[in-house]
PDB file of C-alpha atoms in Angstrom:
ATOM      1  CA  MET A   1      98.337 212.009  -3.111  1.00  0.00           C
ATOM      2  CA  SER A   2      95.092 209.996  -3.487  1.00  0.00           C
ATOM      3  CA  VAL A   3      93.872 211.335  -6.881  1.00  0.00           C
ATOM      4  CA  GLY A   4      97.317 210.789  -8.403  1.00  0.00           C
ATOM      5  CA  LEU A   5      97.962 207.514  -7.313  1.00  0.00           C
ATOM      6  CA  ILE A   6      94.854 206.425  -8.400  1.00  0.00           C
ATOM      7  CA  ALA A   7      95.662 207.738 -11.383  1.00  0.00           C
ATOM      8  CA  LEU A   8      99.282 206.166 -11.101  1.00  0.00           C
ATOM      9  CA  LEU A   9      97.295 203.088 -10.636  1.00  0.00           C
ATOM     10  CA  ASP A  10      95.308 203.522 -14.075  1.00  0.00           C
ATOM     11  CA  ASP A  11      98.513 204.116 -15.695  1.00  0.00           C
ATOM     12  CA  VAL A  12      99.664 201.317 -14.620  1.00  0.00           C
ATOM     13  CA  ALA A  13      97.335 199.281 -15.835  1.00  0.00           C
ATOM     14  CA  PHE A  14      96.784 200.334 -19.521  1.00  0.00           C
ATOM     15  CA  MET A  15     100.674 199.566 -19.955  1.00  0.00           C
ATOM     16  CA  VAL A  16      99.461 196.746 -18.275  1.00  0.00           C
ATOM     17  CA  ARG A  17      96.198 195.759 -20.984  1.00  0.00           C
ATOM     18  CA  GLY A  18      98.995 196.825 -23.445  1.00  0.00           C
ATOM     19  CA  ALA A  19     101.726 194.574 -22.644  1.00  0.00           C
ATOM     20  CA  ALA A  20      98.678 191.635 -23.112  1.00  0.00           C
ATOM     21  CA  ALA A  21      97.780 193.593 -26.002  1.00  0.00           C
ATOM     22  CA  SER A  22     100.606 192.936 -27.525  1.00  0.00           C
ATOM     23  CA  LEU A  23     101.745 189.065 -25.978  1.00  0.00           C
ATOM     24  CA  ASP A  24      98.558 188.453 -27.780  1.00  0.00           C
ATOM     25  CA  ASP A  25      99.224 189.688 -31.070  1.00  0.00           C
ATOM     26  CA  VAL A  26     102.791 188.188 -30.855  1.00  0.00           C
ATOM     27  CA  ALA A  27     101.232 185.128 -30.303  1.00  0.00           C
ATOM     28  CA  GLY A  28      98.533 185.343 -32.912  1.00  0.00           C
ATOM     29  CA  GLN A  29     101.272 186.270 -35.666  1.00  0.00           C
ATOM     30  CA  ALA A  30     103.484 183.307 -34.908  1.00  0.00           C
ATOM     31  CA  ALA A  31     100.144 180.858 -34.746  1.00  0.00           C
ATOM     32  CA  LYS A  32      99.565 182.120 -38.164  1.00  0.00           C
ATOM     33  CA  ALA A  33     103.367 182.346 -39.577  1.00  0.00           C
ATOM     34  CA  GLY A  34     104.138 178.692 -37.992  1.00  0.00           C
ATOM     35  CA  THR A  35     101.254 177.509 -40.013  1.00  0.00           C
ATOM     36  CA  LYS A  36     102.375 178.868 -43.574  1.00  0.00           C
ATOM     37  CA  ALA A  37     105.838 176.293 -42.963  1.00  0.00           C
ATOM     38  CA  ALA A  38     103.631 173.761 -42.455  1.00  0.00           C
ATOM     39  CA  GLY A  39     104.598 171.582 -45.128  1.00  0.00           C
ATOM     40  CA  VAL A  40     108.684 172.177 -45.001  1.00  0.00           C
ATOM     41  CA  VAL A  41     107.827 170.837 -40.682  1.00  0.00           C
ATOM     42  CA  ILE A  42     106.145 167.709 -41.801  1.00  0.00           C
ATOM     43  CA  ASP A  43     109.202 166.851 -44.095  1.00  0.00           C
ATOM     44  CA  ASP A  44     111.778 167.676 -41.237  1.00  0.00           C
ATOM     45  CA  ALA A  45     109.759 165.184 -39.065  1.00  0.00           C
ATOM     46  CA  ALA A  46     108.946 162.680 -41.821  1.00  0.00           C
ATOM     47  CA  VAL A  47     113.233 162.824 -42.584  1.00  0.00           C
ATOM     48  CA  THR A  48     114.838 162.633 -39.344  1.00  0.00           C
ATOM     49  CA  PRO A  49     113.799 159.030 -37.669  1.00  0.00           C
ATOM     50  CA  ARG A  50     116.377 158.036 -40.492  1.00  0.00           C
ATOM     51  CA  TYR A  51     119.433 159.753 -38.495  1.00  0.00           C
ATOM     52  CA  VAL A  52     118.632 157.140 -35.522  1.00  0.00           C
ATOM     53  CA  VAL A  53     118.338 153.177 -37.463  1.00  0.00           C
ATOM     54  CA  GLY A  54     121.239 151.374 -36.472  1.00  0.00           C
ATOM     55  CA  PHE A  55     122.019 152.309 -33.510  1.00  0.00           C
ATOM     56  CA  ALA A  56     120.694 151.102 -29.946  1.00  0.00           C
ATOM     57  CA  ALA A  57     117.756 151.403 -28.421  1.00  0.00           C
ATOM     58  CA  ALA A  58     119.454 153.859 -25.041  1.00  0.00           C
ATOM     59  CA  ARG A  59     120.841 156.175 -28.078  1.00  0.00           C
ATOM     60  CA  GLU A  60     118.021 156.846 -30.181  1.00  0.00           C
ATOM     61  CA  LEU A  61     116.594 160.365 -27.460  1.00  0.00           C
ATOM     62  CA  PRO A  62     120.428 161.528 -26.893  1.00  0.00           C
ATOM     63  CA  ILE A  63     120.801 161.519 -30.893  1.00  0.00           C
ATOM     64  CA  VAL A  64     117.458 163.052 -31.194  1.00  0.00           C
ATOM     65  CA  GLY A  65     118.187 165.433 -28.495  1.00  0.00           C
ATOM     66  CA  LYS A  66     121.799 166.599 -29.667  1.00  0.00           C
ATOM     67  CA  ILE A  67     120.092 166.983 -33.746  1.00  0.00           C
ATOM     68  CA  ALA A  68     117.210 169.479 -31.577  1.00  0.00           C
ATOM     69  CA  LEU A  69     119.675 171.384 -29.879  1.00  0.00           C
ATOM     70  CA  GLY A  70     122.071 172.190 -33.399  1.00  0.00           C
ATOM     71  CA  SER A  71     118.144 172.876 -35.198  1.00  0.00           C
ATOM     72  CA  LEU A  72     117.778 175.321 -32.692  1.00  0.00           C
ATOM     73  CA  LYS A  73     121.582 177.368 -32.755  1.00  0.00           C
ATOM     74  CA  ASN A  74     120.637 176.952 -36.275  1.00  0.00           C
ATOM     75  CA  LYS A  75     117.377 179.372 -35.908  1.00  0.00           C
ATOM     76  CA  LEU A  76     118.197 181.207 -33.228  1.00  0.00           C
ATOM     77  CA  LEU A  77     121.884 182.054 -33.673  1.00  0.00           C
ATOM     78  CA  PHE A  78     122.439 181.948 -37.048  1.00  0.00           C
ATOM     79  CA  LEU A  79     118.808 182.216 -38.794  1.00  0.00           C
ATOM     80  CA  LEU A  80     117.172 184.476 -36.887  1.00  0.00           C
ATOM     81  CA  PRO A  81     119.628 187.339 -36.942  1.00  0.00           C
ATOM     82  CA  GLY A  82     119.995 186.752 -40.868  1.00  0.00           C
ATOM     83  CA  ALA A  83     116.012 187.057 -41.467  1.00  0.00           C
ATOM     84  CA  LEU A  84     116.026 190.282 -39.441  1.00  0.00           C
ATOM     85  CA  ALA A  85     119.030 191.469 -40.936  1.00  0.00           C
ATOM     86  CA  LEU A  86     117.323 191.422 -44.356  1.00  0.00           C
ATOM     87  CA  SER A  87     114.177 193.015 -43.467  1.00  0.00           C
ATOM     88  CA  ALA A  88     115.465 195.938 -41.930  1.00  0.00           C
ATOM     89  CA  PHE A  89     118.028 196.270 -44.845  1.00  0.00           C
ATOM     90  CA  ALA A  90     117.253 194.821 -48.009  1.00  0.00           C
ATOM     91  CA  PRO A  91     113.870 193.237 -47.468  1.00  0.00           C
ATOM     92  CA  TRP A  92     113.747 193.129 -51.448  1.00  0.00           C
ATOM     93  CA  ALA A  93     116.171 190.101 -51.330  1.00  0.00           C
ATOM     94  CA  ILE A  94     113.831 187.565 -49.589  1.00  0.00           C
ATOM     95  CA  THR A  95     111.274 186.853 -52.061  1.00  0.00           C
ATOM     96  CA  PRO A  96     114.385 186.338 -53.842  1.00  0.00           C
ATOM     97  CA  LEU A  97     114.917 183.958 -51.423  1.00  0.00           C
ATOM     98  CA  LEU A  98     111.725 182.412 -50.518  1.00  0.00           C
ATOM     99  CA  MET A  99     111.569 181.550 -53.843  1.00  0.00           C
ATOM    100  CA  LEU A 100     115.066 179.672 -54.129  1.00  0.00           C
ATOM    101  CA  GLY A 101     114.198 177.679 -51.224  1.00  0.00           C
ATOM    102  CA  GLY A 102     110.448 176.966 -52.858  1.00  0.00           C
ATOM    103  CA  ALA A 103     112.117 175.748 -56.323  1.00  0.00           C
ATOM    104  CA  TYR A 104     114.754 173.843 -53.608  1.00  0.00           C
ATOM    105  CA  LEU A 105     111.444 171.922 -51.852  1.00  0.00           C
ATOM    106  CA  CYS A 106     110.008 171.236 -55.383  1.00  0.00           C
ATOM    107  CA  TYR A 107     113.186 169.552 -56.419  1.00  0.00           C
ATOM    108  CA  GLU A 108     113.831 167.364 -53.506  1.00  0.00           C
ATOM    109  CA  GLY A 109     110.627 166.653 -53.532  1.00  0.00           C
ATOM    110  CA  ALA A 110     110.388 165.428 -56.844  1.00  0.00           C
ATOM    111  CA  GLU A 111     113.961 163.837 -56.606  1.00  0.00           C
ATOM    112  CA  LYS A 112     111.681 161.323 -54.095  1.00  0.00           C
ATOM    113  CA  VAL A 113     109.168 161.206 -56.586  1.00  0.00           C
ATOM    114  CA  TYR A 114     112.087 160.053 -58.809  1.00  0.00           C
ATOM    115  CA  GLU A 115     113.565 157.534 -56.867  1.00  0.00           C
ATOM    116  CA  ALA A 116     110.063 155.940 -55.556  1.00  0.00           C
ATOM    117  CA  LEU A 117     108.777 155.658 -59.549  1.00  0.00           C
ATOM    118  CA  PHE A 118     112.628 155.237 -60.973  1.00  0.00           C
ATOM    119  CA  PRO A 119     114.941 153.807 -58.485  1.00  0.00           C
ATOM    120  CA  HIS A 120     118.420 154.214 -58.957  1.00  0.00           C
ATOM    121  CA  ARG A 121     121.424 156.210 -56.931  1.00  0.00           C
ATOM    122  CA  ALA A 122     120.629 157.123 -53.482  1.00  0.00           C
ATOM    123  CA  HIS A 123     120.401 160.520 -54.030  1.00  0.00           C
ATOM    124  CA  GLY A 124     123.430 161.867 -51.569  1.00  0.00           C
ATOM    125  CA  HIS A 125     122.010 164.097 -49.456  1.00  0.00           C
ATOM    126  CA  GLU A 126     119.957 160.725 -48.288  1.00  0.00           C
ATOM    127  CA  ALA A 127     122.728 158.677 -48.342  1.00  0.00           C
ATOM    128  CA  GLU A 128     125.286 160.622 -46.732  1.00  0.00           C
ATOM    129  CA  GLY A 129     125.154 159.297 -42.719  1.00  0.00           C
ATOM    130  CA  GLN A 130     124.468 156.110 -43.364  1.00  0.00           C
ATOM    131  CA  GLY A 131     127.172 154.357 -44.937  1.00  0.00           C
ATOM    132  CA  ASP A 132     129.546 156.108 -42.353  1.00  0.00           C
ATOM    133  CA  THR A 133     131.979 152.984 -40.471  1.00  0.00           C
ATOM    134  CA  GLY A 134     134.391 153.646 -37.793  1.00  0.00           C
ATOM    135  CA  SER A 135     133.499 153.540 -33.747  1.00  0.00           C
ATOM    136  CA  ASP A 136     129.897 154.050 -32.949  1.00  0.00           C
ATOM    137  CA  GLN A 137     130.610 157.484 -31.475  1.00  0.00           C
ATOM    138  CA  ALA A 138     132.097 158.732 -34.713  1.00  0.00           C
ATOM    139  CA  ARG A 139     128.728 157.294 -36.411  1.00  0.00           C
ATOM    140  CA  GLU A 140     126.371 158.878 -34.448  1.00  0.00           C
ATOM    141  CA  ASP A 141     128.722 162.539 -34.383  1.00  0.00           C
ATOM    142  CA  SER A 142     128.477 161.983 -38.825  1.00  0.00           C
ATOM    143  CA  ARG A 143     125.300 161.290 -37.829  1.00  0.00           C
ATOM    144  CA  VAL A 144     124.194 164.483 -35.717  1.00  0.00           C
ATOM    145  CA  ALA A 145     126.103 166.664 -38.097  1.00  0.00           C
ATOM    146  CA  SER A 146     124.503 165.216 -41.336  1.00  0.00           C
ATOM    147  CA  ALA A 147     121.379 165.315 -39.490  1.00  0.00           C
ATOM    148  CA  ILE A 148     122.056 169.162 -38.958  1.00  0.00           C
ATOM    149  CA  LYS A 149     122.970 170.498 -41.758  1.00  0.00           C
ATOM    150  CA  THR A 150     119.610 169.162 -43.785  1.00  0.00           C
ATOM    151  CA  ASP A 151     118.367 171.254 -40.813  1.00  0.00           C
ATOM    152  CA  PHE A 152     119.808 174.059 -41.473  1.00  0.00           C
ATOM    153  CA  ILE A 153     118.088 173.920 -45.056  1.00  0.00           C
ATOM    154  CA  LEU A 154     114.427 173.265 -43.874  1.00  0.00           C
ATOM    155  CA  SER A 155     114.681 175.456 -40.988  1.00  0.00           C
ATOM    156  CA  ALA A 156     115.777 178.620 -43.513  1.00  0.00           C
ATOM    157  CA  GLU A 157     112.696 177.987 -45.375  1.00  0.00           C
ATOM    158  CA  ILE A 158     110.722 177.759 -42.310  1.00  0.00           C
ATOM    159  CA  MET A 159     112.000 181.061 -40.443  1.00  0.00           C
ATOM    160  CA  ALA A 160     111.875 182.925 -44.394  1.00  0.00           C
ATOM    161  CA  ILE A 161     108.616 181.904 -44.964  1.00  0.00           C
ATOM    162  CA  THR A 162     107.277 183.299 -41.390  1.00  0.00           C
ATOM    163  CA  LEU A 163     108.784 186.075 -41.667  1.00  0.00           C
ATOM    164  CA  ALA A 164     107.819 186.571 -45.144  1.00  0.00           C
ATOM    165  CA  ALA A 165     104.072 185.800 -43.588  1.00  0.00           C
ATOM    166  CA  LEU A 166     104.532 188.670 -41.370  1.00  0.00           C
ATOM    167  CA  PRO A 167     102.817 192.229 -41.306  1.00  0.00           C
ATOM    168  CA  GLU A 168     104.299 195.609 -41.106  1.00  0.00           C
ATOM    169  CA  GLY A 169     105.628 195.642 -37.756  1.00  0.00           C
ATOM    170  CA  SER A 170     108.309 196.719 -35.078  1.00  0.00           C
ATOM    171  CA  PHE A 171     111.458 195.493 -35.158  1.00  0.00           C
ATOM    172  CA  TRP A 172     110.659 193.467 -31.095  1.00  0.00           C
ATOM    173  CA  MET A 173     107.842 192.401 -32.285  1.00  0.00           C
ATOM    174  CA  ARG A 174     109.150 190.352 -35.619  1.00  0.00           C
ATOM    175  CA  ALA A 175     111.708 188.541 -33.476  1.00  0.00           C
ATOM    176  CA  ALA A 176     109.250 187.684 -31.004  1.00  0.00           C
ATOM    177  CA  VAL A 177     107.243 186.102 -33.611  1.00  0.00           C
ATOM    178  CA  LEU A 178     110.123 184.752 -34.945  1.00  0.00           C
ATOM    179  CA  ALA A 179     112.105 183.259 -31.890  1.00  0.00           C
ATOM    180  CA  ILE A 180     108.422 182.123 -30.933  1.00  0.00           C
ATOM    181  CA  VAL A 181     108.170 180.116 -34.303  1.00  0.00           C
ATOM    182  CA  ALA A 182     111.922 178.634 -33.557  1.00  0.00           C
ATOM    183  CA  LEU A 183     111.188 177.257 -30.861  1.00  0.00           C
ATOM    184  CA  GLY A 184     107.311 175.599 -30.983  1.00  0.00           C
ATOM    185  CA  ILE A 185     108.603 174.612 -34.233  1.00  0.00           C
ATOM    186  CA  THR A 186     111.324 172.849 -32.995  1.00  0.00           C
ATOM    187  CA  ALA A 187     110.217 171.764 -29.718  1.00  0.00           C
ATOM    188  CA  GLY A 188     106.943 170.140 -31.994  1.00  0.00           C
ATOM    189  CA  VAL A 189     109.429 168.713 -34.223  1.00  0.00           C
ATOM    190  CA  TYR A 190     111.728 166.617 -31.839  1.00  0.00           C
ATOM    191  CA  GLY A 191     109.190 165.683 -29.709  1.00  0.00           C
ATOM    192  CA  ALA A 192     107.275 164.162 -32.299  1.00  0.00           C
ATOM    193  CA  VAL A 193     110.250 162.658 -33.573  1.00  0.00           C
ATOM    194  CA  ALA A 194     110.729 161.394 -30.190  1.00  0.00           C
ATOM    195  CA  LEU A 195     107.687 159.663 -29.833  1.00  0.00           C
ATOM    196  CA  ILE A 196     107.816 158.599 -33.018  1.00  0.00           C
ATOM    197  CA  VAL A 197     112.070 156.378 -32.824  1.00  0.00           C
ATOM    198  CA  LYS A 198     110.131 155.213 -29.543  1.00  0.00           C
ATOM    199  CA  ALA A 199     106.948 154.483 -30.181  1.00  0.00           C
ATOM    200  CA  ASP A 200     108.348 150.750 -31.276  1.00  0.00           C
ATOM    201  CA  ASP A 201     109.824 149.884 -28.235  1.00  0.00           C
ATOM    202  CA  ALA A 202     106.410 150.934 -25.984  1.00  0.00           C
ATOM    203  CA  GLY A 203     104.887 148.831 -27.885  1.00  0.00           C
ATOM    204  CA  LEU A 204     106.725 145.880 -27.237  1.00  0.00           C
ATOM    205  CA  ALA A 205     106.999 146.952 -23.547  1.00  0.00           C
ATOM    206  CA  LEU A 206     102.666 146.899 -24.019  1.00  0.00           C
ATOM    207  CA  ALA A 207     102.882 143.831 -26.286  1.00  0.00           C
ATOM    208  CA  ARG A 208     104.826 141.585 -22.968  1.00  0.00           C
ATOM    209  CA  SER A 209     102.946 142.903 -20.565  1.00  0.00           C
ATOM    210  CA  GLN A 210     101.737 140.224 -17.769  1.00  0.00           C
ATOM    211  CA  ALA A 211      98.840 141.306 -16.594  1.00  0.00           C
ATOM    212  CA  GLY A 212      95.807 139.366 -16.680  1.00  0.00           C
ATOM    213  CA  PRO A 213      92.327 139.227 -18.887  1.00  0.00           C
ATOM    214  CA  PRO A 214      90.630 141.209 -20.056  1.00  0.00           C
ATOM    215  CA  LEU A 215      92.552 144.647 -19.861  1.00  0.00           C
ATOM    216  CA  GLY A 216      95.930 142.415 -19.799  1.00  0.00           C
ATOM    217  CA  THR A 217      94.498 140.943 -24.093  1.00  0.00           C
ATOM    218  CA  LEU A 218      93.758 144.485 -24.626  1.00  0.00           C
ATOM    219  CA  ILE A 219      96.951 145.597 -23.097  1.00  0.00           C
ATOM    220  CA  ARG A 220      99.235 143.531 -25.349  1.00  0.00           C
ATOM    221  CA  GLY A 221      96.821 143.451 -28.581  1.00  0.00           C
ATOM    222  CA  LEU A 222      97.609 147.063 -28.447  1.00  0.00           C
ATOM    223  CA  GLY A 223     100.987 146.506 -28.289  1.00  0.00           C
ATOM    224  CA  ARG A 224     101.177 143.953 -30.989  1.00  0.00           C
ATOM    225  CA  GLY A 225      99.219 147.027 -32.875  1.00  0.00           C
ATOM    226  CA  VAL A 226     101.897 149.251 -31.961  1.00  0.00           C
ATOM    227  CA  VAL A 227     104.976 147.210 -33.668  1.00  0.00           C
ATOM    228  CA  LYS A 228     103.180 146.570 -36.771  1.00  0.00           C
ATOM    229  CA  GLY A 229     101.631 150.550 -37.306  1.00  0.00           C
ATOM    230  CA  MET A 230     104.798 151.965 -36.972  1.00  0.00           C
ATOM    231  CA  PRO A 231     106.547 151.127 -40.651  1.00  0.00           C
ATOM    232  CA  ILE A 232     103.573 152.088 -41.971  1.00  0.00           C
ATOM    233  CA  LEU A 233     103.210 155.316 -40.312  1.00  0.00           C
ATOM    234  CA  LEU A 234     106.679 156.077 -41.334  1.00  0.00           C
ATOM    235  CA  LYS A 235     106.014 155.371 -44.660  1.00  0.00           C
ATOM    236  CA  LEU A 236     103.116 157.158 -44.974  1.00  0.00           C
ATOM    237  CA  LEU A 237     104.928 160.455 -43.203  1.00  0.00           C
ATOM    238  CA  ALA A 238     107.743 160.076 -45.798  1.00  0.00           C
ATOM    239  CA  ILE A 239     105.192 160.341 -48.472  1.00  0.00           C
ATOM    240  CA  VAL A 240     102.692 163.277 -46.747  1.00  0.00           C
ATOM    241  CA  GLY A 241     105.961 165.033 -46.296  1.00  0.00           C
ATOM    242  CA  THR A 242     106.672 164.820 -50.004  1.00  0.00           C
ATOM    243  CA  ALA A 243     103.233 165.847 -50.564  1.00  0.00           C
ATOM    244  CA  ALA A 244     104.122 169.041 -48.510  1.00  0.00           C
ATOM    245  CA  MET A 245     107.835 169.558 -49.756  1.00  0.00           C
ATOM    246  CA  ILE A 246     106.067 169.947 -53.414  1.00  0.00           C
ATOM    247  CA  TRP A 247     102.643 172.000 -53.251  1.00  0.00           C
ATOM    248  CA  VAL A 248     104.219 174.220 -50.515  1.00  0.00           C
ATOM    249  CA  GLY A 249     107.584 174.857 -52.629  1.00  0.00           C
ATOM    250  CA  GLY A 250     105.203 175.009 -55.204  1.00  0.00           C
ATOM    251  CA  GLY A 251     102.828 177.164 -53.577  1.00  0.00           C
ATOM    252  CA  ILE A 252     105.541 180.053 -52.780  1.00  0.00           C
ATOM    253  CA  LEU A 253     106.883 179.750 -56.584  1.00  0.00           C
ATOM    254  CA  MET A 254     103.549 180.878 -57.252  1.00  0.00           C
ATOM    255  CA  HIS A 255     102.692 183.092 -55.083  1.00  0.00           C
ATOM    256  CA  GLY A 256     106.579 185.059 -55.758  1.00  0.00           C
ATOM    257  CA  LEU A 257     105.331 185.139 -59.726  1.00  0.00           C
ATOM    258  CA  GLU A 258     102.431 186.705 -58.955  1.00  0.00           C
ATOM    259  CA  THR A 259     104.748 189.476 -56.811  1.00  0.00           C
ATOM    260  CA  TYR A 260     106.813 190.588 -60.062  1.00  0.00           C
ATOM    261  CA  GLY A 261     103.334 190.866 -62.092  1.00  0.00           C
ATOM    262  CA  LEU A 262     102.921 187.330 -63.692  1.00  0.00           C
ATOM    263  CA  SER A 263     100.002 186.704 -61.948  1.00  0.00           C
ATOM    264  CA  GLY A 264      98.785 183.675 -64.424  1.00  0.00           C
ATOM    265  CA  PRO A 265      99.286 180.495 -62.350  1.00  0.00           C
ATOM    266  CA  ALA A 266      97.865 182.544 -59.108  1.00  0.00           C
ATOM    267  CA  HIS A 267      94.439 184.048 -60.905  1.00  0.00           C
ATOM    268  CA  ALA A 268      94.376 180.426 -62.527  1.00  0.00           C
ATOM    269  CA  SER A 269      94.637 178.725 -59.599  1.00  0.00           C
ATOM    270  CA  HIS A 270      92.386 181.100 -57.970  1.00  0.00           C
ATOM    271  CA  GLU A 271      89.740 180.774 -60.416  1.00  0.00           C
ATOM    272  CA  ALA A 272      90.038 176.515 -60.533  1.00  0.00           C
ATOM    273  CA  ALA A 273      88.985 176.894 -56.548  1.00  0.00           C
ATOM    274  CA  VAL A 274      86.294 178.783 -56.355  1.00  0.00           C
ATOM    275  CA  SER A 275      84.894 176.595 -59.643  1.00  0.00           C
ATOM    276  CA  ALA A 276      85.284 173.828 -58.219  1.00  0.00           C
ATOM    277  CA  ALA A 277      83.901 174.632 -53.951  1.00  0.00           C
ATOM    278  CA  SER A 278      80.737 176.191 -56.636  1.00  0.00           C
ATOM    279  CA  TYR A 279      79.767 172.489 -56.754  1.00  0.00           C
ATOM    280  CA  VAL A 280      80.485 171.518 -52.757  1.00  0.00           C
ATOM    281  CA  PRO A 281      78.839 174.098 -51.357  1.00  0.00           C
ATOM    282  CA  PHE A 282      78.955 171.808 -47.890  1.00  0.00           C
ATOM    283  CA  ALA A 283      82.524 171.721 -48.189  1.00  0.00           C
ATOM    284  CA  LYS A 284      83.647 174.741 -49.745  1.00  0.00           C
ATOM    285  CA  GLY A 285      86.902 175.231 -48.449  1.00  0.00           C
ATOM    286  CA  LEU A 286      88.159 172.006 -48.150  1.00  0.00           C
ATOM    287  CA  VAL A 287      87.698 171.444 -52.121  1.00  0.00           C
ATOM    288  CA  ALA A 288      89.228 175.112 -52.329  1.00  0.00           C
ATOM    289  CA  TRP A 289      91.840 174.271 -50.985  1.00  0.00           C
ATOM    290  CA  LEU A 290      92.628 171.090 -52.214  1.00  0.00           C
ATOM    291  CA  VAL A 291      92.858 172.072 -55.429  1.00  0.00           C
ATOM    292  CA  THR A 292      94.449 174.850 -54.540  1.00  0.00           C
ATOM    293  CA  ALA A 293      97.789 172.489 -53.426  1.00  0.00           C
ATOM    294  CA  MET A 294      97.050 170.569 -56.234  1.00  0.00           C
ATOM    295  CA  ALA A 295      97.792 173.158 -58.607  1.00  0.00           C
ATOM    296  CA  SER A 296     100.802 174.319 -56.159  1.00  0.00           C
ATOM    297  CA  GLY A 297     101.756 170.769 -56.595  1.00  0.00           C
ATOM    298  CA  LEU A 298     101.628 169.992 -60.398  1.00  0.00           C
ATOM    299  CA  ILE A 299     103.938 173.549 -60.297  1.00  0.00           C
ATOM    300  CA  GLY A 300     106.416 172.681 -58.057  1.00  0.00           C
ATOM    301  CA  LEU A 301     106.453 168.839 -59.172  1.00  0.00           C
ATOM    302  CA  VAL A 302     107.104 170.837 -62.784  1.00  0.00           C
ATOM    303  CA  VAL A 303     109.983 173.215 -61.636  1.00  0.00           C
ATOM    304  CA  GLY A 304     111.227 170.224 -59.480  1.00  0.00           C
ATOM    305  CA  GLY A 305     111.414 167.319 -62.409  1.00  0.00           C
ATOM    306  CA  LEU A 306     113.344 170.250 -64.669  1.00  0.00           C
ATOM    307  CA  LEU A 307     115.714 170.097 -61.627  1.00  0.00           C
ATOM    308  CA  ILE A 308     116.508 167.072 -61.317  1.00  0.00           C
ATOM    309  CA  PRO A 309     118.944 166.973 -64.586  1.00  0.00           C
ATOM    310  CA  LEU A 310     119.846 170.544 -64.435  1.00  0.00           C
ATOM    311  CA  THR A 311     121.397 169.174 -60.491  1.00  0.00           C
ATOM    312  CA  SER A 312     122.455 166.375 -61.628  1.00  0.00           C
ATOM    313  CA  VAL A 313     124.072 167.431 -65.093  1.00  0.00           C
ATOM    314  CA  VAL A 314     125.413 170.693 -64.340  1.00  0.00           C
ATOM    315  CA  LEU A 315     125.725 171.450 -60.902  1.00  0.00           C
ATOM    316  CA  ALA A 316     126.846 168.573 -60.005  1.00  0.00           C
ATOM    317  CA  PRO A 317     129.697 168.303 -61.272  1.00  0.00           C
ATOM    318  CA  ALA A 318     130.422 172.020 -60.485  1.00  0.00           C
ATOM    319  CA  TRP A 319     130.564 171.407 -57.120  1.00  0.00           C
ATOM    320  CA  ARG A 320     132.589 168.443 -57.167  1.00  0.00           C
ATOM    321  CA  SER A 321     135.316 170.446 -59.209  1.00  0.00           C
ATOM    322  CA  LEU A 322     135.394 173.598 -56.719  1.00  0.00           C
ATOM    323  CA  SER A 323     135.006 170.870 -53.859  1.00  0.00           C
ATOM    324  CA  GLY A 324     138.467 169.509 -55.465  1.00  0.00           C
ATOM    325  CA  LEU A 325     139.854 172.313 -55.964  1.00  0.00           C
ATOM    326  CA  TRP A 326     138.834 174.146 -51.700  1.00  0.00           C
ATOM    327  CA  ARG A 327     140.715 170.492 -50.978  1.00  0.00           C
ATOM    328  CA  ARG A 328     143.254 170.759 -53.251  1.00  0.00           C
ATOM    329  CA  ALA A 329     144.302 174.413 -52.139  1.00  0.00           C
TER     330      ALA A 329
END
């Protein structure tokens, strides 16, 4: 009996070690896959704060909370099952869909660059939700719906990038990794957004501190610095988000072409990165990454620039015609 009990305990310990190893594997894959989507995550965090502009301070966090809940539903209820279905039944479709999303990121990033260099009419979905009218509740509902729709596109790209970065594994492991990435990225993005939109209020409260010197002087100076620095931070975040969209989109297209045998751009980028890194031996990794990102960004900028006239001249009129037929029907 004692030998059987020892054997049973040994089996239980083995299963526990196996479960722990599986959990470590899932967490490691989730962290690795999540970093692949960093560019899209940065843009998501850069885009969202504008949706609370024009509302009372008391409504800012509730609006961010509604958008975060919508984002989580997008990822867990729609995109995660869709990604798993693609992985199981149509794995061949993952790369084309990923490249389509990459082209979209290139277009969005190039459009923002074009807007900055040659200001003209606001981009459709950029303006959407900004000119809404009606009651405060109607405006809030419109902004939230617009934000969730934009988030769906960005979340789809995040999930596709994550899925493509996963090695072969069981269905449940892939599901667990995708769910962890969805939860982690949503919490990270909208937690950061909540801090951003309330930072100016916190800075104002610090600037009004009644504490005596010298601590009070330091607190009030910090508060004024936060208030003055937030617009700069938001602009910097928008620039980084745009750059990230372009280089991530270009990188996706470059690696997608490599998958289909067109390895010229990827090979040239790799050779340039290796050559540049050889001149800076103390920072080889950083230099190689910078050169690769620049090459991806160049491809993304070219592709996005080509898509701007195609979208405005061909796709936009077709979409308006279809929308008109839909409304009349």
